[in-house]
Amino acid sequence: MVPLVVLLVLLLASSLVSRRLVNGPVTPPAIVTVAGLALVVVAGQELSLDTAGLRLATEVTLSLVLFVDASRVPLRSLEQRAALPGRLLGIGLPLSISTLTGLAMLVLDLPLGPALLVGAALSATDAALARVIVESEDLPTLVRQAVNVESGLNDGLATPVVTIAIALAAGTMQGTQDVVNEFVAPVGGAIVLGIAIGAAAGVAVRAARRRDLVDEVFAQLAIVAVVGLVVAAAIATGAITFVAAFLAGSAFRQVCGPTADEVTAYTEDSARLLTIAAFFAFGMTLLPDGLAVLTARDWVVVVAALTVGRMVPVMIALVGTGLRWPTTAFIGWFGPRGLATVLFTLLAVEEAEAGLPDRALAVLATTVLASLVLHGATAGWLTGRYVAWLDARRAESDHGASMPEVAMADDDGHQVEVTRTRS
């Protein structure tokens, strides 16, 4: 009862100062995570770790977040700026997984399975924690959409790698056919399910609204049901839930049109509420055990995961795009670790507990905590600095003339990232 009361009090208090918290250095997820940890360490409160239940709740929460984020991006706009997220996912993600896996093996002396789990779980970024970046109108569209699409899909693409890593750690991997099965079928199934359910829901909602059959409150509840159907279908068929949810949100937006923004408001609010609850549970369950066995060598991997293990692969992936180093550094830094990493950790604890070293759990849990604190503390400040740099670049290029929101070439043939139109 005490943990529930504490969570409710925190929710009430956070809502009363939410305007300050949204753009401030201390975010609600960080607050409730530390509060959950404090309840265990200081107050001696304990929350039993029901990995199956917590895993499902986290999976549903992340699916809601991904569906809403995808529904905010028009397909035509995404097609025009697909190169950046494509490079981040196709080049940056594999490089990040490889780098962090190698570091885990070298620094922590982990076997391949647990090391690969650390590398894959820490390469998945969190759309929920990147919301400040995704929603900032001061940032260029290409930067916001790159971060949004990358965080929406990289956890889904990392899922098969995590599954293989868990199988290796548990000693259940039988051969190359298992590897193929973990990649091809889950990804293909997610693509089919996500697009089919999202498009069908979009057709239904659009037709019902045209005939004036829909009460707006129930229309928003319908979207929650759609995400639930996506999750249920993905679990039943073995498809990757995150990929299916993101593609369902995208398909829903393309069919339903701009009205998708109106009917997903409640889903977005629900996702935020569940996100707070998920991080509170994380602070009371996984985090205390992880911090209890943390060593100095573990911190090396934690720091590397948030810096070189993420930023260097991103910079390599964006070579040749013409983007200047502040932009690549900005995108590279804002790869927060959150719900996806927590979910992968729960999955590993549930399915490969005997083969999961305490050191791997410590690194995963601590990286999420460090990310909550550091990315939350730097989001507003670095965004302001980056926007100021963009304005200065624009002033140098056109001396205050009106310029489009997308990137354009300057006299040297480089791209100038532009924030917004200004005459």
Short mmCIF file of C-alpha atoms in Angstrom, two decimals:
data_model
loop_
_atom_site.label_atom_id
_atom_site.label_comp_id
_atom_site.label_asym_id
_atom_site.label_seq_id
_atom_site.Cartn_x
_atom_site.Cartn_y
_atom_site.Cartn_z
CA MET A 1 0.00 0.00 0.00
CA VAL A 2 2.84 2.42 0.86
CA PRO A 3 4.41 2.29 -2.64
CA LEU A 4 1.04 2.98 -4.26
CA VAL A 5 0.39 5.95 -1.98
CA VAL A 6 3.85 7.35 -2.69
CA LEU A 7 3.33 6.97 -6.44
CA LEU A 8 -0.05 8.73 -6.31
CA VAL A 9 1.38 11.59 -4.23
CA LEU A 10 4.24 11.98 -6.71
CA LEU A 11 1.80 12.02 -9.62
CA LEU A 12 -0.28 14.71 -7.93
CA ALA A 13 2.74 16.83 -7.01
CA SER A 14 4.28 16.47 -10.46
CA SER A 15 1.05 17.50 -12.16
CA LEU A 16 0.88 20.67 -10.06
CA VAL A 17 4.31 21.81 -11.30
CA SER A 18 4.24 20.01 -14.63
CA ARG A 19 4.97 23.11 -16.70
CA ARG A 20 8.28 23.50 -14.88
CA LEU A 21 9.10 19.81 -15.06
CA VAL A 22 8.42 19.32 -18.77
CA ASN A 23 11.26 21.57 -19.86
CA GLY A 24 13.26 21.47 -16.65
CA PRO A 25 16.37 19.50 -15.69
CA VAL A 26 14.50 17.09 -13.42
CA THR A 27 11.93 14.99 -15.27
CA PRO A 28 9.00 13.01 -13.79
CA PRO A 29 10.52 9.62 -14.85
CA ALA A 30 13.73 10.50 -12.99
CA ILE A 31 11.80 11.63 -9.93
CA VAL A 32 9.70 8.48 -9.60
CA THR A 33 12.67 6.19 -10.34
CA VAL A 34 14.74 7.74 -7.55
CA ALA A 35 11.69 7.69 -5.27
CA GLY A 36 11.19 3.98 -5.92
CA LEU A 37 14.84 3.32 -5.16
CA ALA A 38 14.64 5.40 -1.98
CA LEU A 39 11.64 3.42 -0.75
CA VAL A 40 13.72 0.26 -0.91
CA VAL A 41 17.04 1.61 0.37
CA VAL A 42 15.86 4.08 3.00
CA ALA A 43 12.34 3.02 3.99
CA GLY A 44 12.86 -0.71 3.58
CA GLN A 45 9.79 -1.10 1.39
CA GLU A 46 9.87 -4.00 -1.05
CA LEU A 47 7.97 -4.71 -4.23
CA SER A 48 7.90 -8.31 -5.38
CA LEU A 49 9.35 -8.74 -8.86
CA ASP A 50 6.64 -10.27 -11.02
CA THR A 51 8.71 -10.26 -14.20
CA ALA A 52 5.90 -11.53 -16.43
CA GLY A 53 3.40 -8.92 -15.26
CA LEU A 54 5.89 -6.05 -15.24
CA ARG A 55 7.19 -7.09 -18.64
CA LEU A 56 3.69 -7.06 -20.16
CA ALA A 57 2.88 -3.69 -18.59
CA THR A 58 6.13 -2.21 -19.91
CA GLU A 59 5.53 -3.70 -23.36
CA VAL A 60 2.04 -2.19 -23.54
CA THR A 61 3.33 1.18 -22.33
CA LEU A 62 6.09 1.33 -24.92
CA SER A 63 3.70 0.24 -27.64
CA LEU A 64 1.34 3.10 -26.77
CA VAL A 65 4.23 5.57 -26.93
CA LEU A 66 5.44 4.27 -30.29
CA PHE A 67 1.96 4.24 -31.84
CA VAL A 68 1.33 7.85 -30.87
CA ASP A 69 4.77 9.04 -31.98
CA ALA A 70 4.39 7.35 -35.37
CA SER A 71 0.91 8.81 -35.81
CA ARG A 72 2.39 12.31 -35.55
CA VAL A 73 4.57 11.93 -38.66
CA PRO A 74 2.94 12.27 -42.11
CA LEU A 75 4.33 9.71 -44.56
CA ARG A 76 5.08 12.33 -47.22
CA SER A 77 7.18 14.29 -44.75
CA LEU A 78 8.98 11.13 -43.67
CA GLU A 79 9.74 10.09 -47.26
CA GLN A 80 11.50 13.40 -47.83
CA ARG A 81 13.75 12.90 -44.82
CA ALA A 82 14.20 9.12 -44.68
CA ALA A 83 17.95 9.21 -45.25
CA LEU A 84 18.88 10.21 -41.70
CA PRO A 85 16.86 7.61 -39.76
CA GLY A 86 17.85 5.05 -42.40
CA ARG A 87 21.52 5.68 -41.72
CA LEU A 88 20.99 5.69 -37.96
CA LEU A 89 19.20 2.34 -38.08
CA GLY A 90 21.20 0.66 -40.85
CA ILE A 91 24.68 1.81 -39.87
CA GLY A 92 24.59 3.40 -36.43
CA LEU A 93 22.59 0.69 -34.65
CA PRO A 94 24.78 -2.28 -35.73
CA LEU A 95 27.93 -0.28 -34.92
CA SER A 96 26.59 0.62 -31.49
CA ILE A 97 25.62 -2.99 -30.71
CA SER A 98 29.03 -4.23 -31.85
CA THR A 99 30.93 -1.57 -29.91
CA LEU A 100 29.08 -2.08 -26.64
CA THR A 101 29.20 -5.88 -26.98
CA GLY A 102 32.97 -5.71 -27.44
CA LEU A 103 33.35 -3.41 -24.44
CA ALA A 104 31.24 -5.71 -22.27
CA MET A 105 33.41 -8.68 -23.22
CA LEU A 106 36.68 -6.78 -22.82
CA VAL A 107 35.98 -4.71 -19.70
CA LEU A 108 33.52 -6.93 -17.84
CA ASP A 109 34.83 -10.34 -18.95
CA LEU A 110 31.33 -11.39 -19.96
CA PRO A 111 30.68 -14.36 -22.26
CA LEU A 112 29.25 -13.63 -25.71
CA GLY A 113 25.59 -14.12 -24.75
CA PRO A 114 25.42 -11.70 -21.79
CA ALA A 115 27.75 -9.26 -23.57
CA LEU A 116 25.53 -9.24 -26.65
CA LEU A 117 22.52 -8.66 -24.40
CA VAL A 118 24.23 -5.61 -22.89
CA GLY A 119 25.20 -4.32 -26.34
CA ALA A 120 21.74 -4.73 -27.88
CA ALA A 121 19.71 -3.59 -24.87
CA LEU A 122 21.79 -0.44 -24.46
CA SER A 123 21.63 0.43 -28.17
CA ALA A 124 17.85 0.82 -28.12
CA THR A 125 16.80 4.40 -27.46
CA ASP A 126 13.56 5.50 -25.82
CA ALA A 127 10.97 7.56 -27.65
CA ALA A 128 9.27 8.49 -24.37
CA LEU A 129 12.40 10.10 -22.95
CA ALA A 130 13.20 11.82 -26.25
CA ARG A 131 9.82 13.56 -26.24
CA VAL A 132 11.31 16.96 -25.44
CA ILE A 133 13.39 16.74 -28.62
CA VAL A 134 10.64 15.25 -30.77
CA GLU A 135 8.08 17.90 -29.80
CA SER A 136 10.32 20.98 -29.85
CA GLU A 137 9.12 23.26 -32.65
CA ASP A 138 12.39 25.19 -32.45
CA LEU A 139 14.34 22.23 -33.81
CA PRO A 140 14.56 21.38 -37.51
CA THR A 141 12.02 18.88 -38.74
CA LEU A 142 14.73 16.60 -40.09
CA VAL A 143 16.37 16.35 -36.64
CA ARG A 144 13.09 15.76 -34.78
CA GLN A 145 11.92 13.11 -37.22
CA ALA A 146 15.29 11.39 -37.28
CA VAL A 147 15.24 11.02 -33.49
CA ASN A 148 11.57 9.97 -33.51
CA VAL A 149 11.84 7.31 -36.23
CA GLU A 150 15.12 5.96 -34.89
CA SER A 151 13.80 5.57 -31.35
CA GLY A 152 10.56 4.13 -32.74
CA LEU A 153 12.22 1.35 -34.70
CA ASN A 154 15.61 0.60 -33.14
CA ASP A 155 14.15 -1.18 -30.12
CA GLY A 156 12.16 -3.41 -32.46
CA LEU A 157 15.23 -4.13 -34.57
CA ALA A 158 17.25 -4.83 -31.42
CA THR A 159 14.66 -7.30 -30.13
CA PRO A 160 15.81 -10.28 -32.26
CA VAL A 161 19.40 -9.62 -31.19
CA VAL A 162 18.32 -9.56 -27.55
CA THR A 163 16.40 -12.81 -28.04
CA ILE A 164 19.47 -14.48 -29.55
CA ALA A 165 21.65 -13.12 -26.74
CA ILE A 166 19.29 -14.54 -24.11
CA ALA A 167 19.28 -17.90 -25.87
CA LEU A 168 23.08 -17.90 -25.92
CA ALA A 169 23.21 -16.98 -22.23
CA ALA A 170 20.70 -19.68 -21.33
CA GLY A 171 22.38 -22.24 -23.59
CA THR A 172 19.26 -22.90 -25.68
CA MET A 173 20.55 -21.70 -29.06
CA GLN A 174 20.56 -24.74 -31.37
CA GLY A 175 22.01 -23.46 -34.64
CA THR A 176 21.87 -20.94 -37.46
CA GLN A 177 18.24 -21.79 -38.19
CA ASP A 178 17.29 -20.36 -34.81
CA VAL A 179 19.05 -17.13 -35.74
CA VAL A 180 17.08 -16.90 -39.00
CA ASN A 181 13.82 -17.65 -37.22
CA GLU A 182 14.45 -14.91 -34.66
CA PHE A 183 14.98 -12.28 -37.37
CA VAL A 184 12.86 -13.07 -40.41
CA ALA A 185 9.55 -14.28 -38.98
CA PRO A 186 9.19 -11.73 -36.13
CA VAL A 187 10.10 -8.73 -38.31
CA GLY A 188 7.96 -9.86 -41.24
CA GLY A 189 5.01 -10.62 -39.01
CA ALA A 190 5.31 -7.22 -37.32
CA ILE A 191 5.28 -5.42 -40.67
CA VAL A 192 2.15 -7.24 -41.85
CA LEU A 193 0.28 -6.96 -38.55
CA GLY A 194 1.18 -3.35 -37.91
CA ILE A 195 0.24 -2.03 -41.32
CA ALA A 196 -2.92 -4.15 -41.60
CA ILE A 197 -4.36 -3.30 -38.17
CA GLY A 198 -3.34 0.35 -38.32
CA ALA A 199 -4.77 0.88 -41.82
CA ALA A 200 -8.00 -0.96 -40.98
CA ALA A 201 -8.44 1.13 -37.83
CA GLY A 202 -7.80 4.29 -39.82
CA VAL A 203 -10.43 3.36 -42.42
CA ALA A 204 -12.97 2.55 -39.71
CA VAL A 205 -12.40 5.73 -37.69
CA ARG A 206 -12.40 7.95 -40.77
CA ALA A 207 -15.61 6.42 -42.15
CA ALA A 208 -17.39 6.64 -38.80
CA ARG A 209 -16.39 10.28 -38.33
CA ARG A 210 -17.59 11.18 -41.81
CA ARG A 211 -21.00 9.74 -40.98
CA ASP A 212 -21.03 11.59 -37.66
CA LEU A 213 -21.34 8.32 -35.76
CA VAL A 214 -18.51 8.90 -33.34
CA ASP A 215 -18.48 10.57 -29.97
CA GLU A 216 -15.02 12.13 -29.61
CA VAL A 217 -14.37 10.62 -26.19
CA PHE A 218 -15.13 7.11 -27.41
CA ALA A 219 -13.07 7.73 -30.54
CA GLN A 220 -10.04 8.27 -28.32
CA LEU A 221 -10.81 5.12 -26.34
CA ALA A 222 -10.93 3.24 -29.62
CA ILE A 223 -7.26 4.04 -30.27
CA VAL A 224 -6.28 2.44 -26.98
CA ALA A 225 -8.18 -0.65 -28.13
CA VAL A 226 -6.33 -0.59 -31.46
CA VAL A 227 -2.95 -0.59 -29.72
CA GLY A 228 -4.15 -3.41 -27.48
CA LEU A 229 -5.11 -5.44 -30.54
CA VAL A 230 -1.68 -4.84 -32.06
CA VAL A 231 0.04 -6.01 -28.89
CA ALA A 232 -2.21 -9.08 -28.55
CA ALA A 233 -1.76 -10.06 -32.20
CA ALA A 234 2.01 -9.61 -32.00
CA ILE A 235 2.31 -11.71 -28.85
CA ALA A 236 0.08 -14.43 -30.29
CA THR A 237 2.05 -14.67 -33.54
CA GLY A 238 5.55 -14.08 -32.20
CA ALA A 239 5.92 -10.80 -34.09
CA ILE A 240 7.97 -7.92 -32.68
CA THR A 241 5.52 -5.80 -30.74
CA PHE A 242 7.42 -2.52 -31.04
CA VAL A 243 7.79 -2.63 -34.81
CA ALA A 244 4.13 -3.58 -35.19
CA ALA A 245 3.00 -0.73 -32.90
CA PHE A 246 5.11 1.89 -34.67
CA LEU A 247 4.00 0.80 -38.14
CA ALA A 248 0.38 0.61 -36.99
CA GLY A 249 0.59 4.21 -35.81
CA SER A 250 2.12 5.28 -39.11
CA ALA A 251 -0.48 3.41 -41.19
CA PHE A 252 -3.28 4.84 -39.05
CA ARG A 253 -2.00 8.38 -39.67
CA GLN A 254 -1.75 7.92 -43.44
CA VAL A 255 -5.32 6.60 -43.72
CA CYS A 256 -6.99 8.78 -41.08
CA GLY A 257 -5.14 11.97 -42.01
CA PRO A 258 -4.55 14.97 -39.72
CA THR A 259 -7.56 14.01 -37.59
CA ALA A 260 -5.33 11.31 -36.13
CA ASP A 261 -3.88 13.98 -33.84
CA GLU A 262 -7.30 14.57 -32.31
CA VAL A 263 -8.19 10.97 -31.57
CA THR A 264 -4.79 9.95 -30.13
CA ALA A 265 -4.72 12.57 -27.35
CA TYR A 266 -6.07 10.19 -24.69
CA THR A 267 -3.69 7.42 -25.82
CA GLU A 268 -0.78 9.82 -25.41
CA ASP A 269 -1.91 10.79 -21.92
CA SER A 270 -2.35 7.13 -20.98
CA ALA A 271 1.14 6.35 -22.23
CA ARG A 272 2.62 9.10 -20.09
CA LEU A 273 0.81 7.84 -16.99
CA LEU A 274 1.90 4.25 -17.57
CA THR A 275 5.45 5.41 -18.28
CA ILE A 276 5.61 7.03 -14.84
CA ALA A 277 4.31 3.85 -13.20
CA ALA A 278 6.78 1.68 -15.12
CA PHE A 279 9.79 3.73 -14.01
CA PHE A 280 8.56 3.72 -10.42
CA ALA A 281 8.40 -0.09 -10.53
CA PHE A 282 11.85 -0.17 -12.13
CA GLY A 283 13.24 1.92 -9.27
CA MET A 284 11.83 -0.50 -6.71
CA THR A 285 12.72 -3.79 -8.40
CA LEU A 286 15.60 -4.00 -10.86
CA LEU A 287 17.56 -0.91 -9.82
CA PRO A 288 18.37 -1.81 -6.17
CA ASP A 289 19.79 -5.22 -7.13
CA GLY A 290 21.78 -3.67 -9.96
CA LEU A 291 23.33 -0.93 -7.84
CA ALA A 292 24.14 -3.39 -5.06
CA VAL A 293 26.72 -5.22 -7.20
CA LEU A 294 28.02 -2.23 -9.19
CA THR A 295 31.82 -1.91 -9.51
CA ALA A 296 34.21 0.65 -10.99
CA ARG A 297 34.63 -1.46 -14.13
CA ASP A 298 30.88 -1.49 -14.62
CA TRP A 299 30.90 2.30 -14.65
CA VAL A 300 33.29 2.24 -17.60
CA VAL A 301 30.66 0.49 -19.72
CA VAL A 302 27.86 2.71 -18.37
CA VAL A 303 29.74 5.88 -19.35
CA ALA A 304 30.74 4.40 -22.71
CA ALA A 305 27.12 3.43 -23.45
CA LEU A 306 26.00 7.03 -23.01
CA THR A 307 28.93 8.59 -24.88
CA VAL A 308 31.31 6.89 -27.32
CA GLY A 309 29.23 3.74 -27.64
CA ARG A 310 26.38 5.84 -29.01
CA MET A 311 27.87 9.07 -30.34
CA VAL A 312 30.74 7.66 -32.38
CA PRO A 313 28.49 5.19 -34.30
CA VAL A 314 26.04 8.03 -34.99
CA MET A 315 28.80 10.29 -36.30
CA ILE A 316 30.09 7.49 -38.52
CA ALA A 317 26.58 6.77 -39.78
CA LEU A 318 26.05 10.42 -40.74
CA VAL A 319 29.33 10.88 -42.58
CA GLY A 320 28.60 12.17 -46.09
CA THR A 321 25.23 13.73 -45.23
CA GLY A 322 26.69 17.24 -45.09
CA LEU A 323 25.45 17.77 -41.55
CA ARG A 324 27.87 19.69 -39.41
CA TRP A 325 29.35 18.29 -36.22
CA PRO A 326 26.99 20.10 -33.77
CA THR A 327 24.03 18.40 -35.43
CA THR A 328 25.59 14.93 -35.40
CA ALA A 329 26.72 15.45 -31.80
CA PHE A 330 23.22 16.61 -30.81
CA ILE A 331 21.57 13.56 -32.39
CA GLY A 332 24.25 11.28 -30.96
CA TRP A 333 23.86 12.54 -27.42
CA PHE A 334 20.08 12.34 -27.34
CA GLY A 335 19.76 8.60 -27.46
CA PRO A 336 18.22 8.13 -24.00
CA ARG A 337 17.85 4.63 -22.56
CA GLY A 338 14.60 3.84 -20.86
CA LEU A 339 11.61 1.55 -21.25
CA ALA A 340 13.09 -0.61 -24.02
CA THR A 341 16.21 -1.33 -21.95
CA VAL A 342 14.09 -2.05 -18.88
CA LEU A 343 11.92 -4.42 -20.90
CA PHE A 344 14.93 -6.26 -22.33
CA THR A 345 16.35 -6.61 -18.82
CA LEU A 346 13.07 -8.04 -17.54
CA LEU A 347 13.01 -10.45 -20.46
CA ALA A 348 16.52 -11.61 -19.65
CA VAL A 349 15.77 -12.03 -15.94
CA GLU A 350 12.65 -14.02 -16.77
CA GLU A 351 14.10 -16.33 -19.44
CA ALA A 352 17.82 -16.58 -18.73
CA GLU A 353 18.22 -15.88 -15.03
CA ALA A 354 20.75 -18.66 -14.54
CA GLY A 355 22.89 -17.41 -17.41
CA LEU A 356 22.64 -13.68 -16.63
CA PRO A 357 25.60 -12.45 -14.55
CA ASP A 358 24.86 -9.88 -11.88
CA ARG A 359 27.33 -7.57 -13.60
CA ALA A 360 25.20 -7.44 -16.75
CA LEU A 361 22.10 -6.54 -14.70
CA ALA A 362 24.08 -3.85 -12.88
CA VAL A 363 25.23 -2.20 -16.11
CA LEU A 364 21.77 -2.26 -17.69
CA ALA A 365 19.95 -0.84 -14.67
CA THR A 366 22.57 1.80 -13.90
CA THR A 367 22.70 3.01 -17.50
CA VAL A 368 18.95 3.61 -17.47
CA LEU A 369 19.24 5.59 -14.21
CA ALA A 370 22.17 7.62 -15.52
CA SER A 371 20.32 8.32 -18.75
CA LEU A 372 17.21 9.50 -16.90
CA VAL A 373 19.28 11.96 -14.92
CA LEU A 374 21.74 13.16 -17.57
CA HIS A 375 19.47 13.36 -20.60
CA GLY A 376 16.73 14.98 -18.58
CA ALA A 377 19.14 17.54 -17.11
CA THR A 378 20.68 18.46 -20.46
CA ALA A 379 17.66 18.36 -22.80
CA GLY A 380 16.46 21.93 -22.37
CA TRP A 381 19.89 23.52 -22.06
CA LEU A 382 21.48 21.77 -25.03
CA THR A 383 18.40 22.33 -27.17
CA GLY A 384 18.67 26.05 -26.47
CA ARG A 385 22.36 26.10 -27.32
CA TYR A 386 21.81 24.12 -30.50
CA VAL A 387 18.97 26.37 -31.66
CA ALA A 388 21.16 29.43 -31.02
CA TRP A 389 23.87 27.88 -33.18
CA LEU A 390 21.34 27.17 -35.93
CA ASP A 391 20.13 30.77 -35.88
CA ALA A 392 23.70 32.00 -36.12
CA ARG A 393 24.38 29.72 -39.08
CA ARG A 394 21.24 30.92 -40.81
CA ALA A 395 22.18 34.55 -40.23
CA GLU A 396 25.58 33.91 -41.76
CA SER A 397 24.08 32.19 -44.80
CA ASP A 398 21.26 34.50 -45.84
CA HIS A 399 21.66 37.63 -43.72
CA GLY A 400 18.16 37.25 -42.31
CA ALA A 401 16.30 36.34 -45.53
CA SER A 402 13.38 33.93 -45.42
CA MET A 403 14.53 30.31 -45.54
CA PRO A 404 12.68 26.98 -45.49
CA GLU A 405 12.52 24.74 -42.50
CA VAL A 406 14.52 21.93 -44.10
CA ALA A 407 18.25 21.77 -44.68
CA MET A 408 19.75 23.60 -47.65
CA ALA A 409 23.18 23.97 -49.20
CA ASP A 410 25.39 26.93 -48.46
CA ASP A 411 28.09 28.46 -50.66
CA ASP A 412 30.57 25.76 -49.64
CA GLY A 413 28.22 22.93 -50.59
CA HIS A 414 27.56 22.00 -46.96
CA GLN A 415 24.11 21.67 -45.48
CA VAL A 416 22.81 24.33 -43.16
CA GLU A 417 20.28 23.08 -40.61
CA VAL A 418 17.43 25.57 -40.40
CA THR A 419 15.02 25.86 -37.49
CA ARG A 420 12.04 27.74 -38.86
CA THR A 421 11.03 30.39 -41.38
CA ARG A 422 11.94 33.94 -40.47
CA SER A 423 11.88 37.10 -42.60
#
